[in-house]
C-alpha atoms as one frame of an Amber mdcrd trajectory, in Angstrom:
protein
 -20.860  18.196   8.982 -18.449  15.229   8.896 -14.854  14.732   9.139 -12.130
  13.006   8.917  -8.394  11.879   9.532  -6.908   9.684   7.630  -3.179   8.629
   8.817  -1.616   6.051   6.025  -0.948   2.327   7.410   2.287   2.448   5.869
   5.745   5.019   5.686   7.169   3.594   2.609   6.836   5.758  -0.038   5.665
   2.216  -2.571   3.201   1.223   0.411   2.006   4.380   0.620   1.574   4.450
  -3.494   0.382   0.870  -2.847  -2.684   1.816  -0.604  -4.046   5.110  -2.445
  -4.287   2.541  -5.740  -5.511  -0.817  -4.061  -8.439  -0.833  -5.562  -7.032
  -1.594  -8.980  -3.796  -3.479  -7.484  -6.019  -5.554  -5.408  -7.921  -7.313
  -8.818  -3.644  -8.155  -9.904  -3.266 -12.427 -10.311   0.321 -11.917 -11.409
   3.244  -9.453 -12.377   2.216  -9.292 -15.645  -1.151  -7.783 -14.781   0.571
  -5.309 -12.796   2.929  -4.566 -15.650  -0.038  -3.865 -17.330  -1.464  -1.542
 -15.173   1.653   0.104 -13.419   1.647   3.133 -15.990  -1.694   4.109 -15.544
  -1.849   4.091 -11.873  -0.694   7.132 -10.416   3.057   7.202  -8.655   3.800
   3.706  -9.486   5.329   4.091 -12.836   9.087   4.938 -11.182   9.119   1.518
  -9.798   9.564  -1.864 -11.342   7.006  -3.928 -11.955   8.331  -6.651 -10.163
   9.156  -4.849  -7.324   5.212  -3.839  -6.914   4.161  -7.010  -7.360   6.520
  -8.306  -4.418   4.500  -5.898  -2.798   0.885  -6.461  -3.451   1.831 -10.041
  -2.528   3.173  -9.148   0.604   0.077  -6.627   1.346  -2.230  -9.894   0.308
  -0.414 -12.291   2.400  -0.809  -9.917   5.248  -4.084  -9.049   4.728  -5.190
 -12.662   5.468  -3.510 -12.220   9.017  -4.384  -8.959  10.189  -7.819 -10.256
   9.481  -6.881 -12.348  12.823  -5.196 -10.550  15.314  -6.594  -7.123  16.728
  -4.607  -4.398  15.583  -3.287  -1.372  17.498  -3.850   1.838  15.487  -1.761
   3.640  17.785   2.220   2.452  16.516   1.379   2.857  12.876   0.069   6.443
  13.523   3.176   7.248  15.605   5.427   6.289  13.193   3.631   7.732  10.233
   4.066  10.930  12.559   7.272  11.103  13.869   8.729  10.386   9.995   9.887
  13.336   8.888   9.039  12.421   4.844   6.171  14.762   4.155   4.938  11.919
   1.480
């Protein structure tokens, strides 16, 4: 028997929208793709278009540097606990 935990990198209710549909988000060249898609991905059709693109830009951007640096899973696991939103 296996198991597992997983706690969400992010506390944002859009990052946390933004992770569970990376897969398709990820493949996104422009905002127009993501218009596209943002009604058929679950969660993301109460934001903007634009506003999801400003994030999987950010979340690409970032990507390339976390690559870098070694990255302490403790902070993002405390603060996705001690937020109270249940999200």
């Amino acid at each position: 028997m296996l198991s597992a935990l997983h706690i969400p990198s992010t506390t944002d209710k859009l990052g946390q929208l933004l992770e569970m549909n990376w897969a398709e988000l990820a493949e996104c060249e422009s905002a127009r793709e993501v218009k596209l898609k943002r009604k058929l991905l679950r969660g993301l059709a109460a934001f903007t278009e634009d506003k999801i693109w400003e994030a999987v830009e950010k979340k690409k951007s970032g990507a390339a540097q976390d690559d870098e640096e070694i990255v302490d899973l403790r902070e993002p696991e405390w603060k996705v606990f001690s937020n109270p939103d249940p999200a």
